[in-house]
Each structure stands twice: as C-alpha cells, then as structure tokens.
Amino acid sequence: MSSIILPKTKSRSALLREKLGYPIVDTDFHTEEFGPAFIDVLKKVGGAEIAAKYVAAISGTGRAQWLNISDEEKKEFRISRTPWWTRPAHNTLDLATISIPSLTYKRLDEFGIDFAIVYPNLTLFAPSIPDDELRRAVVRAANIYSAEVYREYSDRLSPVAVIPMHTPEEAIEELEYAVNVLGLKAAMIAGHVKRPIPGIVKKYPELEKEAFYIDTYGIDSPYDYDPFWAKAVELKVSLSTHVSGQGLDTRRSISNYMYNHIGHFAAASEALAKSLFFGGVTSRFPSLKFAFLEGGVSWGASLYPDLIWHWQRRNKAAVEQYNPENIDKELLYALYEEYGGDHVKGRLDQLHLGANYLINNTVVPLELRDEFADIGIEKAEDIRDLFVPNFYFGIEADDPTIHTAFDRKGLPFETPLRAFLSSDAGHWDVRNIADALADSYELVEKGVISASDYKDFVFTNPVSLYAGSNPDFFKGTVVEKQVDALLKEKGGQ
C-alpha cells in the first residue's frame, strides 16, 4: 500500500507561525479515542460487565435515542434535542488526525501549533456519569488510556486527566492517581454535579432524575471541597472545566440543537465561576487557577465588572441604605395622603401591601446581610485581585468576542482578562484545523486587538495558566526555552 501524502504546501497558519516568531500554545485540542482500544483498557479497569454496561449506555442514549422517539413522546416528556453531526466529516484527513495521536503530532507544524493541551471526545463527560461504579471505572480508564497513547508525544502534546467531582474524596483520589501514578500534568474537573433535591426525592423517589439541583462546589454545596482545592495546589495542577449547560434551565428545546447550544458553555461556566468566587475559593487559594473552555470571554467581561457593581451597592455598609428601618413612615404616609389621589384615599392602612411591603420592617439578621462575607472584600480592587489572576477563558479561534478580554478602557481598573487560544479542533465548529490559527489572527489584521494582545492570547496567558501553577509544566517540551525566557521576563508570573 502506498503512503498517503500529506499536504506539502504551507498552510496559512504555518506561515503565520513563522511570521510571529514565538510559540503557539493551543489549550483545547480535541481528540477522538479509538473505541476498541479504550474498551480494552476499561475491561482491565472494571471488568467485562462494566465495559458492556458502558457500551450499552453510549449506544442507547443521546443522539440516536432522540431520533427514535416520537414527537408525542418528546412533547410529553420534554426530551431535549441533543447534539448531532459533531465531527468534521467533510474533512477525512482532519477526522483521522483527531483519532490518531501520531498523525496529530505529525501535523502540528501544519496547524501552526507548537504545543497543545489534548482533550478527549468519547470520555469528555465521563466525570458526569451518575452511576458511581461506572463513572469511577470509565474515568480511570480514560486517564490510563490518555497517559499511554500520548506518552511518546509528550514534548508537544499533553492530555488532561478527567476528574469526577461527586465528592471531594473521589476527586482527590483520581487527581492523585492521574498525577502521581500516570504523570498527567493538566486536569479537567466536572463543571457541576446534579444532585437530587432531598425533600422531593424522599417523598417522590421516582422523580430523582428530574428533581435535581446543580452543585457548583463553592456555595451551597453539601460537601467541603477545600481539601480538593488544597490537593490541586499541592500537586501544582491548574484546573479546567469543559462544562455543558445543554439540557439545563432554558436550554431544553425538544426540537432545536442550536437553540440549546448557543451560550450553554458560557452559562454553565459563569455559574461555576460565581460559585467559586462567592464561596471564597479564590480567596482561600489565591494560587489556584481555573480555566473555562469553549464559552468565550464576553461572559467574563460582563461578570467581572458586574461583581464590582453589585459589591459597591450591596456590600455590608452600602446595603444598609435599603434597611426598612430607614423609612420615615410619617413622611411616607404624608406623601401618599397629599399626592396619592382617589385611588389611595381611605386606604392608607393597607400601605404595607404591594411595592411598599418594606414598611413592614422585614428583619434580616446582621450576620446574613453581608453576602460577600466569605470573600473578605474591603475595596473594589480586591475583586479584581480575586478574579483576574485566577480565572482564564478559553476562546475558539474565530470567536469575534475575543476583543472584550483586552478592552482595557471598558474593563475595571483597565485590567485585561486572561483569555487564551482554545481552538476546539476536532469539533464541528472547526471546519479545517489548519485554518484555525490564521482565522484567529484576523482580529489583529482588522485592528480589533493589538499584536501584543495576540501574543498574550496564544502564548503568554497559556503559559501563565500552566507554568504559574507548575514551573516545570513545560520542561522537556519543544517550547521549554521560550517559556523559561518568558517567565524570566515576567518575573515568574
């Protein structure tokens, strides 16, 4: 059989990489596990029965199931339309590339990529499998598989460990195994855990799958996740999340995948970021870094100033201006009596109804008035310092909102957000992997972001995310020297 000839003409992205003169780090390169090989690993981890259970689960749910359900059933049970046709089928070379590690490695120069963080496809949502035994086995098998197939390519490809978060103990156990035993350096946590609402499920156990709430680990969680955050710091691991919001809240259309897809990564990421922030996680673990992938950055550029705005109006001192005890009831009654007209006349004894319920002097205990208490914020700059250094935003190459991360005049304290290239290669939104990098540079060519911002986007910020937690993260890679020089220039930051 003759050898397949790969493209010889340099791609737009390869030419751009030569022109830039600094390394490109892609933080979200999706690959497709080779199913039979993964199942072999799963059998070794959990046995043939678990492997069969997994195959049955992925075969009988999701896309195929939705297509085989009648319209009447979809309406009656409100079954959301799931993703479909999500791989680059039009580009057979790219399809094979994301499935074969040696081919991925061989084509990196064509893509203009020096180093990539590799994410799975088949087991991307393994940490969210509800069945405890199946989840633990699939997650462990996924991490073993990734470590094995990418080990010989570690100078340019670094796979993430997938980490379940159903309990802190489970998360710690898998993280320690992934780092200490398998040698994985990056980790992706489940963005949330669906938990049954105890009061409802206790009374109506048959509703367990529907009567759930979303646990995002920071606030209102039944578990204390601090031991896990501490373990991540100890092991020098930055944490990313690739959390899906499809099927939650308003993203439950029974007919339209696009309706469910648009904005779902951003919405789910925002929920996690707010939870971590309000739960004081970035305050207690200032060196811990979180990356939110595929949701863009515009939600972060909105959340960051919004947190400051809310604190300015609802901090422990400012909130007292809304205290009902401040109401001058005598003046209030007099104003209504003089200006209220006929529809108020003779009804002032009912003033406690409607919009003026506050005159009832609703009592909120002093200890419940400061909703920023767990963070210890004393000034607006504290929010900046607990948000910007800890949160990173993965953005796809052709996302037009990239500029919002670098809009210094529009962001509080003229502090840009830490956005970085997250190509999402391997999914339907990347039609040709070799074009992704060049597509992202069009914002520089159009003057939307500066050349300096672009370097931060594709090199400085990814390095800050991973080397900021683990100075040796890029040791032994093709970008080691450039990273060392950058860290020296930035003072190790």
GROMACS .gro file of C-alpha atoms in nm, residues 116-399:
model
  284
  116ALA     CA    1  -0.128   2.157   2.265
  117ILE     CA    2  -0.333   2.051   2.564
  118VAL     CA    3  -0.531   1.750   2.449
  119TYR     CA    4  -0.893   1.688   2.548
  120PRO     CA    5  -1.091   1.369   2.486
  121ASN     CA    6  -1.417   1.338   2.298
  122LEU     CA    7  -1.558   0.998   2.385
  123THR     CA    8  -1.493   1.040   2.757
  124LEU     CA    9  -1.523   1.419   2.782
  125PHE     CA   10  -1.828   1.393   3.005
  126ALA     CA   11  -1.725   1.075   3.185
  127PRO     CA   12  -1.692   1.265   3.517
  128SER     CA   13  -2.066   1.340   3.498
  129ILE     CA   14  -2.185   0.978   3.468
  130PRO     CA   15  -2.440   0.939   3.751
  131ASP     CA   16  -2.374   0.570   3.823
  132ASP     CA   17  -2.092   0.564   4.080
  133GLU     CA   18  -1.932   0.235   3.979
  134LEU     CA   19  -1.949   0.307   3.607
  135ARG     CA   20  -1.820   0.663   3.648
  136ARG     CA   21  -1.520   0.561   3.854
  137ALA     CA   22  -1.423   0.290   3.608
  138VAL     CA   23  -1.469   0.499   3.292
  139VAL     CA   24  -1.280   0.796   3.439
  140ARG     CA   25  -0.989   0.577   3.549
  141ALA     CA   26  -0.978   0.403   3.212
  142ALA     CA   27  -0.991   0.737   3.030
  143ASN     CA   28  -0.691   0.868   3.221
  144ILE     CA   29  -0.490   0.549   3.175
  145TYR     CA   30  -0.569   0.550   2.803
  146SER     CA   31  -0.467   0.914   2.759
  147ALA     CA   32  -0.144   0.868   2.952
  148GLU     CA   33  -0.049   0.563   2.747
  149VAL     CA   34  -0.128   0.683   2.394
  150TYR     CA   35   0.027   1.028   2.433
  151ARG     CA   36   0.334   0.939   2.640
  152GLU     CA   37   0.571   0.925   2.342
  153TYR     CA   38   0.444   1.262   2.216
  154SER     CA   39   0.477   1.450   2.545
  155ASP     CA   40   0.717   1.708   2.406
  156ARG     CA   41   0.427   1.861   2.210
  157LEU     CA   42   0.103   1.709   2.341
  158SER     CA   43  -0.020   1.699   2.699
  159PRO     CA   44  -0.351   1.520   2.768
  160VAL     CA   45  -0.575   1.628   3.051
  161ALA     CA   46  -0.686   1.400   3.328
  162VAL     CA   47  -1.063   1.391   3.368
  163ILE     CA   48  -1.164   1.435   3.731
  164PRO     CA   49  -1.506   1.349   3.879
  165MET     CA   50  -1.635   1.581   4.150
  166HIS     CA   51  -1.922   1.391   4.309
  167THR     CA   52  -1.733   1.401   4.639
  168PRO     CA   53  -1.404   1.566   4.739
  169GLU     CA   54  -1.264   1.226   4.831
  170GLU     CA   55  -1.335   1.083   4.486
  171ALA     CA   56  -1.184   1.388   4.320
  172ILE     CA   57  -0.869   1.373   4.534
  173GLU     CA   58  -0.821   1.002   4.472
  174GLU     CA   59  -0.841   1.040   4.094
  175LEU     CA   60  -0.625   1.351   4.085
  176GLU     CA   61  -0.351   1.186   4.290
  177TYR     CA   62  -0.360   0.879   4.068
  178ALA     CA   63  -0.352   1.085   3.749
  179VAL     CA   64  -0.059   1.300   3.862
  180ASN     CA   65   0.146   1.071   4.083
  181VAL     CA   66   0.096   0.741   3.901
  182LEU     CA   67   0.018   0.834   3.541
  183GLY     CA   68   0.226   1.151   3.523
  184LEU     CA   69  -0.050   1.368   3.378
  185LYS     CA   70   0.004   1.740   3.434
  186ALA     CA   71  -0.329   1.902   3.347
  187ALA     CA   72  -0.674   1.824   3.483
  188MET     CA   73  -1.033   1.887   3.379
  189ILE     CA   74  -1.296   1.880   3.651
  190ALA     CA   75  -1.665   1.823   3.604
  191GLY     CA   76  -1.821   2.170   3.596
  192HIS     CA   77  -2.106   2.072   3.822
  193VAL     CA   78  -2.280   1.776   3.979
  194LYS     CA   79  -2.652   1.712   3.954
  195ARG     CA   80  -2.779   1.623   4.299
  196PRO     CA   81  -3.130   1.510   4.393
  197ILE     CA   82  -3.337   1.755   4.595
  198PRO     CA   83  -3.370   1.560   4.922
  199GLY     CA   84  -3.716   1.674   5.027
  200ILE     CA   85  -3.876   1.596   4.693
  201VAL     CA   86  -3.697   1.269   4.626
  202LYS     CA   87  -3.772   1.144   4.975
  203LYS     CA   88  -4.143   1.192   4.911
  204TYR     CA   89  -4.140   1.104   4.542
  205PRO     CA   90  -3.839   0.876   4.476
  206GLU     CA   91  -3.948   0.818   4.117
  207LEU     CA   92  -3.865   1.184   4.043
  208GLU     CA   93  -3.496   1.152   4.129
  209LYS     CA   94  -3.378   1.209   3.769
  210GLU     CA   95  -3.582   1.527   3.730
  211ALA     CA   96  -3.588   1.678   4.077
  212PHE     CA   97  -3.227   1.789   4.099
  213TYR     CA   98  -3.020   2.096   4.177
  214ILE     CA   99  -2.680   2.199   4.045
  215ASP     CA  100  -2.387   2.179   4.286
  216THR     CA  101  -2.101   2.405   4.177
  217TYR     CA  102  -1.874   2.334   4.477
  218GLY     CA  103  -1.828   2.689   4.603
  219ILE     CA  104  -2.153   2.798   4.764
  220ASP     CA  105  -2.443   2.593   4.896
  221SER     CA  106  -2.262   2.263   4.842
  222PRO     CA  107  -2.332   1.972   5.078
  223TYR     CA  108  -1.958   1.899   5.071
  224ASP     CA  109  -1.650   2.092   5.171
  225TYR     CA  110  -1.426   2.091   4.864
  226ASP     CA  111  -1.138   2.276   5.027
  227PRO     CA  112  -0.936   1.953   5.068
  228PHE     CA  113  -0.955   1.901   4.692
  229TRP     CA  114  -0.856   2.260   4.610
  230ALA     CA  115  -0.565   2.221   4.853
  231LYS     CA  116  -0.461   1.897   4.684
  232ALA     CA  117  -0.461   2.065   4.343
  233VAL     CA  118  -0.233   2.337   4.480
  234GLU     CA  119  -0.008   2.076   4.642
  235LEU     CA  120   0.020   1.880   4.316
  236LYS     CA  121   0.074   2.202   4.117
  237VAL     CA  122  -0.220   2.141   3.887
  238SER     CA  123  -0.429   2.407   3.718
  239LEU     CA  124  -0.792   2.305   3.679
  240SER     CA  125  -1.000   2.347   3.368
  241THR     CA  126  -1.365   2.276   3.302
  242HIS     CA  127  -1.546   2.194   2.981
  243VAL     CA  128  -1.889   2.211   3.138
  244SER     CA  129  -2.206   2.174   2.933
  245GLY     CA  130  -2.522   2.367   3.006
  246GLN     CA  131  -2.735   2.189   2.748
  247GLY     CA  132  -3.044   2.030   2.897
  248LEU     CA  133  -3.044   2.272   3.191
  249ASP     CA  134  -3.274   2.564   3.260
  250THR     CA  135  -3.389   2.727   2.938
  251ARG     CA  136  -3.163   2.519   2.712
  252ARG     CA  137  -3.411   2.234   2.681
  253SER     CA  138  -3.567   2.273   2.339
  254ILE     CA  139  -3.717   1.946   2.221
  255SER     CA  140  -3.661   2.035   1.857
  256ASN     CA  141  -3.357   2.259   1.806
  257TYR     CA  142  -2.996   2.172   1.894
  258MET     CA  143  -2.876   2.522   1.801
  259TYR     CA  144  -3.119   2.675   2.049
  260ASN     CA  145  -2.976   2.453   2.322
  261HIS     CA  146  -2.615   2.500   2.214
  262ILE     CA  147  -2.582   2.877   2.182
  263GLY     CA  148  -2.443   3.018   2.505
  264HIS     CA  149  -2.455   2.693   2.701
  265PHE     CA  150  -2.082   2.673   2.775
  266ALA     CA  151  -2.079   3.036   2.886
  267ALA     CA  152  -2.383   2.999   3.112
  268ALA     CA  153  -2.251   2.688   3.283
  269SER     CA  154  -1.904   2.839   3.320
  270GLU     CA  155  -2.044   3.158   3.471
  271ALA     CA  156  -2.234   2.954   3.729
  272LEU     CA  157  -1.914   2.778   3.835
  273ALA     CA  158  -1.706   3.096   3.838
  274LYS     CA  159  -1.960   3.281   4.053
  275SER     CA  160  -1.981   2.988   4.290
  276LEU     CA  161  -1.605   2.967   4.332
  277PHE     CA  162  -1.583   3.343   4.380
  278PHE     CA  163  -1.868   3.381   4.630
  279GLY     CA  164  -1.761   3.065   4.807
  280GLY     CA  165  -1.426   3.228   4.877
  281VAL     CA  166  -1.226   2.964   4.691
  282THR     CA  167  -1.001   3.214   4.513
  283SER     CA  168  -0.963   3.400   4.842
  284ARG     CA  169  -0.851   3.094   5.037
  285PHE     CA  170  -0.645   2.951   4.749
  286PRO     CA  171  -0.502   3.255   4.570
  287SER     CA  172  -0.254   3.049   4.364
  288LEU     CA  173  -0.520   2.812   4.229
  289LYS     CA  174  -0.607   2.874   3.864
  290PHE     CA  175  -0.925   2.779   3.679
  291ALA     CA  176  -0.978   2.771   3.304
  292PHE     CA  177  -1.323   2.782   3.144
  293LEU     CA  178  -1.325   2.639   2.793
  294GLU     CA  179  -1.532   2.700   2.480
  295GLY     CA  180  -1.763   2.960   2.636
  296GLY     CA  181  -1.577   3.260   2.501
  297VAL     CA  182  -1.484   3.552   2.723
  298SER     CA  183  -1.769   3.801   2.683
  299TRP     CA  184  -1.945   3.644   2.981
  300GLY     CA  185  -1.631   3.700   3.189
  301ALA     CA  186  -1.603   4.057   3.065
  302SER     CA  187  -1.959   4.106   3.188
  303LEU     CA  188  -1.927   3.915   3.516
  304TYR     CA  189  -1.607   4.090   3.628
  305PRO     CA  190  -1.749   4.447   3.633
  306ASP     CA  191  -2.088   4.315   3.744
  307LEU     CA  192  -1.935   4.170   4.060
  308ILE     CA  193  -1.781   4.507   4.136
  309TRP     CA  194  -2.107   4.692   4.065
  310HIS     CA  195  -2.304   4.461   4.293
  311TRP     CA  196  -2.047   4.486   4.570
  312GLN     CA  197  -2.049   4.865   4.552
  313ARG     CA  198  -2.425   4.868   4.604
  314ARG     CA  199  -2.471   4.566   4.829
  315ASN     CA  200  -2.159   4.546   5.048
  316LYS     CA  201  -2.207   4.529   5.422
  317ALA     CA  202  -2.209   4.908   5.457
  318ALA     CA  203  -2.392   5.005   5.139
  319VAL     CA  204  -2.674   4.756   5.187
  320GLU     CA  205  -2.786   4.941   5.499
  321GLN     CA  206  -2.932   5.217   5.284
  322TYR     CA  207  -3.205   4.968   5.190
  323ASN     CA  208  -3.279   4.879   5.551
  324PRO     CA  209  -3.656   4.932   5.611
  325GLU     CA  210  -3.570   5.086   5.946
  326ASN     CA  211  -3.454   5.390   5.750
  327ILE     CA  212  -3.803   5.463   5.621
  328ASP     CA  213  -3.958   5.778   5.762
  329LYS     CA  214  -4.306   5.635   5.794
  330GLU     CA  215  -4.462   5.962   5.899
  331LEU     CA  216  -4.327   6.132   5.584
  332LEU     CA  217  -4.424   5.838   5.366
  333TYR     CA  218  -4.784   5.844   5.485
  334ALA     CA  219  -4.799   6.220   5.446
  335LEU     CA  220  -4.676   6.199   5.085
  336TYR     CA  221  -4.931   5.936   4.996
  337GLU     CA  222  -5.207   6.131   5.163
  338GLU     CA  223  -5.123   6.453   4.981
  339TYR     CA  224  -5.035   6.316   4.637
  340GLY     CA  225  -5.192   5.971   4.622
  341GLY     CA  226  -5.529   6.081   4.484
  342ASP     CA  227  -5.860   5.899   4.495
  343HIS     CA  228  -5.720   5.550   4.446
  344VAL     CA  229  -5.520   5.592   4.769
  345LYS     CA  230  -5.773   5.787   4.974
  346GLY     CA  231  -5.903   5.596   5.272
  347ARG     CA  232  -5.670   5.302   5.214
  348LEU     CA  233  -5.350   5.408   5.385
  349ASP     CA  234  -5.397   5.132   5.637
  350GLN     CA  235  -5.316   4.893   5.350
  351LEU     CA  236  -4.991   5.063   5.256
  352HIS     CA  237  -4.798   4.758   5.369
  353LEU     CA  238  -4.927   4.574   5.059
  354GLY     CA  239  -4.771   4.590   4.711
  355ALA     CA  240  -4.447   4.770   4.641
  356ASN     CA  241  -4.431   4.925   4.986
  357TYR     CA  242  -4.412   4.598   5.173
  358LEU     CA  243  -4.083   4.719   5.316
  359ILE     CA  244  -4.263   4.931   5.569
  360ASN     CA  245  -4.331   4.605   5.747
  361ASN     CA  246  -3.969   4.635   5.860
  362THR     CA  247  -3.862   4.295   5.732
  363VAL     CA  248  -3.588   4.191   5.973
  364VAL     CA  249  -3.270   4.040   5.827
  365PRO     CA  250  -3.023   3.929   6.096
  366LEU     CA  251  -2.695   4.119   6.092
  367GLU     CA  252  -2.491   3.808   6.012
  368LEU     CA  253  -2.700   3.745   5.698
  369ARG     CA  254  -2.666   4.089   5.546
  370ASP     CA  255  -2.316   4.066   5.403
  371GLU     CA  256  -2.331   3.827   5.109
  372PHE     CA  257  -1.964   3.895   5.035
  373ALA     CA  258  -1.858   3.786   5.384
  374ASP     CA  259  -1.687   3.466   5.269
  375ILE     CA  260  -1.457   3.665   5.042
  376GLY     CA  261  -1.332   3.937   5.275
  377ILE     CA  262  -1.360   4.221   5.028
  378GLU     CA  263  -1.282   4.566   5.162
  379LYS     CA  264  -1.244   4.759   4.837
  380ALA     CA  265  -1.331   4.711   4.470
  381GLU     CA  266  -0.969   4.633   4.383
  382ASP     CA  267  -0.998   4.320   4.598
  383ILE     CA  268  -1.249   4.180   4.350
  384ARG     CA  269  -1.003   4.239   4.068
  385ASP     CA  270  -0.731   4.061   4.262
  386LEU     CA  271  -0.955   3.759   4.336
  387PHE     CA  272  -1.091   3.730   3.983
  388VAL     CA  273  -0.842   3.826   3.715
  389PRO     CA  274  -0.537   3.619   3.825
  390ASN     CA  275  -0.742   3.307   3.897
  391PHE     CA  276  -0.980   3.280   3.603
  392TYR     CA  277  -0.876   3.203   3.246
  393PHE     CA  278  -1.103   3.197   2.944
  394GLY     CA  279  -1.061   2.955   2.654
  395ILE     CA  280  -1.174   3.108   2.327
  396GLU     CA  281  -1.221   2.944   1.990
  397ALA     CA  282  -1.013   3.081   1.705
  398ASP     CA  283  -1.294   3.257   1.519
  399ASP     CA  284  -1.479   3.391   1.823
   0.00000   0.00000   0.00000
